[in-house]
Short mmCIF file of C-alpha atoms in Angstrom, two decimals:
data_model
loop_
_atom_site.label_atom_id
_atom_site.label_comp_id
_atom_site.label_asym_id
_atom_site.label_seq_id
_atom_site.Cartn_x
_atom_site.Cartn_y
_atom_site.Cartn_z
CA SER A 199 -8.14 9.92 -1.83
CA GLY A 200 -8.05 8.91 1.82
CA LEU A 201 -4.27 9.11 2.00
CA GLU A 202 -4.19 12.36 0.02
CA THR A 203 -6.62 14.02 2.45
CA HIS A 204 -4.75 12.58 5.43
CA TYR A 205 -1.38 13.92 4.26
CA LYS A 206 -2.74 17.36 3.40
CA GLN A 207 -3.98 17.54 6.99
CA LYS A 208 -0.67 16.17 8.29
CA ILE A 209 1.16 19.12 6.68
CA ILE A 210 -0.98 21.41 8.83
CA ASP A 211 -1.02 19.62 12.18
CA ARG A 212 1.68 16.90 11.83
CA LYS A 213 -0.96 14.31 12.84
CA GLY A 214 -3.29 13.89 9.89
CA LEU A 215 -6.61 12.07 9.98
CA PRO A 216 -7.56 9.21 12.24
CA LEU A 217 -7.65 5.83 10.50
CA ASP A 218 -11.45 5.59 10.57
CA GLU A 219 -11.75 8.87 8.63
CA ILE A 220 -9.24 7.67 6.01
CA ILE A 221 -11.29 4.48 5.60
CA THR A 222 -14.53 6.48 5.32
CA ILE A 223 -13.01 8.48 2.46
CA TYR A 224 -11.76 5.24 0.87
CA ASP A 225 -15.28 3.74 1.08
CA ALA A 226 -16.91 6.80 -0.48
CA THR A 227 -14.30 6.97 -3.27
CA LEU A 228 -14.59 3.24 -4.00
CA LYS A 229 -18.38 3.50 -4.17
CA ALA A 230 -18.19 6.43 -6.62
CA GLU A 231 -15.55 4.64 -8.71
CA LYS A 232 -17.70 1.48 -8.77
CA GLU A 233 -20.64 3.43 -10.18
CA THR A 234 -18.44 5.07 -12.84
CA TYR A 235 -16.83 1.72 -13.65
CA GLU A 236 -20.18 -0.03 -14.06
CA GLN A 237 -21.48 2.71 -16.38
CA ASP A 238 -18.27 2.77 -18.46
CA PHE A 239 -18.27 -1.01 -18.68
CA ALA A 240 -21.91 -1.08 -19.83
CA ASP A 241 -21.21 1.64 -22.43
CA THR A 242 -18.18 -0.11 -23.93
CA GLN A 243 -18.96 -3.82 -23.47
CA SER A 244 -19.89 -4.38 -27.11
CA PHE A 245 -16.40 -3.25 -28.17
CA LEU A 246 -14.43 -5.39 -25.71
CA PRO A 247 -12.85 -8.83 -26.28
CA GLN A 248 -14.65 -11.73 -24.60
CA GLU A 249 -11.70 -12.67 -22.36
CA TYR A 250 -11.56 -9.09 -21.06
CA ILE A 251 -15.29 -9.13 -20.30
CA LEU A 252 -14.98 -12.43 -18.41
CA ASN A 253 -12.11 -11.09 -16.34
CA GLU A 254 -13.88 -7.82 -15.56
CA THR A 255 -17.18 -9.43 -14.53
CA GLU A 256 -15.26 -11.26 -11.82
CA THR A 257 -14.36 -7.98 -10.07
CA ASN A 258 -15.69 -8.18 -6.52
CA PHE A 259 -15.97 -4.73 -4.98
CA ASN A 260 -16.89 -6.03 -1.52
CA GLU A 261 -13.69 -8.08 -1.47
CA MET A 262 -11.76 -5.09 -2.84
CA ARG A 263 -13.13 -2.94 -0.02
CA GLU A 264 -12.18 -5.48 2.64
CA ILE A 265 -8.65 -5.99 1.30
CA GLY A 266 -8.17 -2.24 0.74
CA THR A 267 -9.23 -1.48 4.29
CA LYS A 268 -6.75 -4.02 5.66
CA GLY A 269 -4.09 -2.48 3.41
CA LEU A 270 -4.80 1.00 4.75
CA VAL A 271 -4.50 -0.26 8.33
CA LEU A 272 -1.08 -1.74 7.51
CA TYR A 273 0.00 1.38 5.64
CA LYS A 274 -0.94 3.59 8.60
CA GLN A 275 1.08 1.32 10.92
CA GLU A 276 4.16 0.77 8.75
CA ILE A 277 4.64 3.81 6.50
CA ASP A 278 2.79 6.72 8.05
CA PRO A 279 4.69 7.14 11.35
CA ASP A 280 7.95 8.05 9.56
CA LEU A 281 6.43 10.12 6.74
CA GLN A 282 6.02 13.84 7.24
CA PRO A 283 4.93 15.48 3.97
CA LYS A 284 6.13 18.86 2.82
CA GLU A 285 3.92 18.87 -0.29
CA VAL A 286 1.02 16.68 -1.43
CA GLU A 287 -0.20 16.24 -5.02
CA THR A 288 2.38 18.72 -6.30
CA LYS A 289 1.41 19.75 -9.83
CA PHE A 290 4.18 20.04 -12.41
CA ASP A 291 4.52 21.13 -16.01
CA LEU A 292 7.54 20.14 -18.10
CA GLU A 293 8.18 21.34 -21.61
CA THR A 294 10.28 19.52 -24.17
CA ASP A 295 11.02 20.78 -27.66
CA ARG A 296 7.68 19.45 -28.87
CA VAL A 297 5.22 18.93 -26.02
CA ALA A 298 4.23 19.97 -22.50
CA ILE A 299 3.98 17.20 -19.91
CA THR A 300 1.76 17.69 -16.88
CA GLY A 301 1.42 15.56 -13.79
CA ARG A 302 1.24 15.41 -10.01
CA ILE A 303 3.74 14.04 -7.50
CA ASP A 304 1.95 12.21 -4.66
CA ILE A 305 4.24 13.41 -1.87
CA ILE A 306 7.48 15.29 -1.39
CA ASP A 307 8.49 14.67 2.21
CA GLU A 308 10.40 16.96 4.55
CA ASN A 309 13.60 15.02 3.93
CA GLY A 310 13.50 15.75 0.18
CA TRP A 311 12.25 12.30 -0.92
CA ILE A 312 9.71 11.88 -3.67
CA ARG A 313 7.09 9.36 -2.51
CA ASP A 314 4.60 7.57 -4.74
CA HIS A 315 1.69 5.44 -3.51
CA LYS A 316 0.70 2.36 -5.46
CA THR A 317 -1.66 -0.54 -5.09
CA SER A 318 -0.92 -3.83 -6.81
CA LYS A 319 -2.45 -7.29 -7.04
CA LYS A 320 1.00 -8.86 -6.77
CA SER A 321 4.35 -8.02 -5.23
CA PRO A 322 6.49 -5.72 -7.38
CA GLY A 323 9.90 -6.79 -8.66
CA LYS A 324 12.93 -5.58 -6.71
CA ASP A 325 13.94 -3.23 -9.57
CA ASP A 326 10.46 -1.73 -9.98
CA ALA A 327 11.40 1.69 -8.55
CA ASP A 328 14.71 1.84 -10.45
CA ASP A 329 12.96 1.10 -13.76
CA ASP A 330 9.89 3.28 -13.22
CA GLN A 331 9.54 5.95 -15.92
CA GLN A 332 6.95 7.83 -13.87
CA LEU A 333 9.42 8.24 -10.99
CA LYS A 334 12.02 9.50 -13.47
CA MET A 335 9.55 12.15 -14.64
CA TYR A 336 8.94 13.13 -11.02
CA ASP A 337 12.70 13.39 -10.50
CA LEU A 338 12.98 15.66 -13.54
CA ALA A 339 10.02 17.78 -12.40
CA PHE A 340 11.54 18.16 -8.92
CA ARG A 341 14.87 19.36 -10.38
CA THR A 342 13.12 21.76 -12.71
CA ARG A 343 11.15 23.27 -9.85
CA TYR A 344 13.81 23.42 -7.14
CA GLY A 345 17.08 23.55 -9.08
CA TYR A 346 18.60 20.52 -7.33
CA LYS A 347 17.96 16.78 -7.31
CA PRO A 348 15.75 15.00 -4.76
CA LYS A 349 17.37 13.02 -1.96
CA GLY A 350 15.76 9.85 -3.31
CA LEU A 351 12.66 8.28 -4.79
CA ARG A 352 10.39 5.76 -3.14
CA LYS A 353 7.36 3.69 -4.11
CA ASP A 354 5.18 2.51 -1.26
CA PHE A 355 2.97 -0.38 -2.38
CA ILE A 356 -0.13 -1.73 -0.73
CA VAL A 357 -0.12 -5.24 -2.20
CA MET A 358 -3.79 -6.21 -2.42
CA THR A 359 -3.60 -9.96 -1.93
CA LYS A 360 -5.92 -11.92 0.39
CA THR A 361 -3.48 -11.02 3.16
CA PRO A 362 -2.34 -7.51 2.19
CA LYS A 363 1.23 -6.40 2.76
CA ILE A 364 3.30 -3.25 2.41
CA ILE A 365 6.39 -3.17 0.20
CA SER A 366 8.57 -0.08 -0.11
CA LEU A 367 11.15 0.23 -2.87
CA LYS A 368 13.77 2.96 -3.14
CA ALA A 369 15.62 4.38 -6.12
CA GLU A 370 18.50 6.80 -6.45
CA PRO A 371 17.95 10.10 -8.27
CA MET A 372 18.95 10.06 -11.92
CA THR A 373 22.53 10.79 -12.91
CA ASP A 374 23.04 13.66 -15.36
CA TYR A 375 23.56 11.07 -18.09
CA ARG A 376 20.26 9.32 -17.26
CA GLN A 377 18.47 12.65 -17.23
CA LYS A 378 19.73 13.51 -20.72
CA GLU A 379 18.83 9.99 -21.87
CA LEU A 380 15.29 10.41 -20.53
CA LEU A 381 14.85 13.69 -22.43
CA ARG A 382 16.22 12.11 -25.63
CA ASN A 383 13.84 9.17 -25.26
CA LEU A 384 10.89 11.48 -24.66
CA ASN A 385 11.68 13.51 -27.77
CA SER A 386 12.10 10.32 -29.82
CA MET A 387 8.78 8.96 -28.59
CA ILE A 388 7.05 12.24 -29.41
CA GLN A 389 8.57 12.21 -32.95
CA ILE A 390 7.24 8.69 -33.50
CA MET A 391 3.79 9.72 -32.29
CA GLU A 392 3.83 12.74 -34.63
CA LEU A 393 4.69 10.49 -37.57
#
């Protein structure tokens, strides 16, 4: 939420929000999510496996806040200076033969790159962006909307370890063959779900 608000402002003034305002939004969002999480967990605990419950009760929101704040500081230093958004949270609707698919692309930058923000508890594999089905859907949505392929796709990770780090992975746009394969796979998956 902090980055989304920052980049919406950056479209307008090419500066965005100061870091302290991004962190304030992060704090407020984390607090609200914590309250929702605690209520959902209480409501569903009787249905959950014991090992899941043990893992979830070890969630430390104060630690999460501290690590997340450090991650945002790094992100603002390493990613933000070279990222000028053209669109933020771009809504898309795709229709296959059987179903409509709706989503939102985090950022389309001025250079025609699709950018996705992620947090992770561990470093992603080097092929993570190439293998990411969500990025492929964004690629397809971009082509459907604009009539041409994006320049590239990128996932910017804030890795939430004790010492956070930023990892950016790039992927090429899909070939025409890969695009047709994606649509075939989607239709096959939908057929299986219908059965």
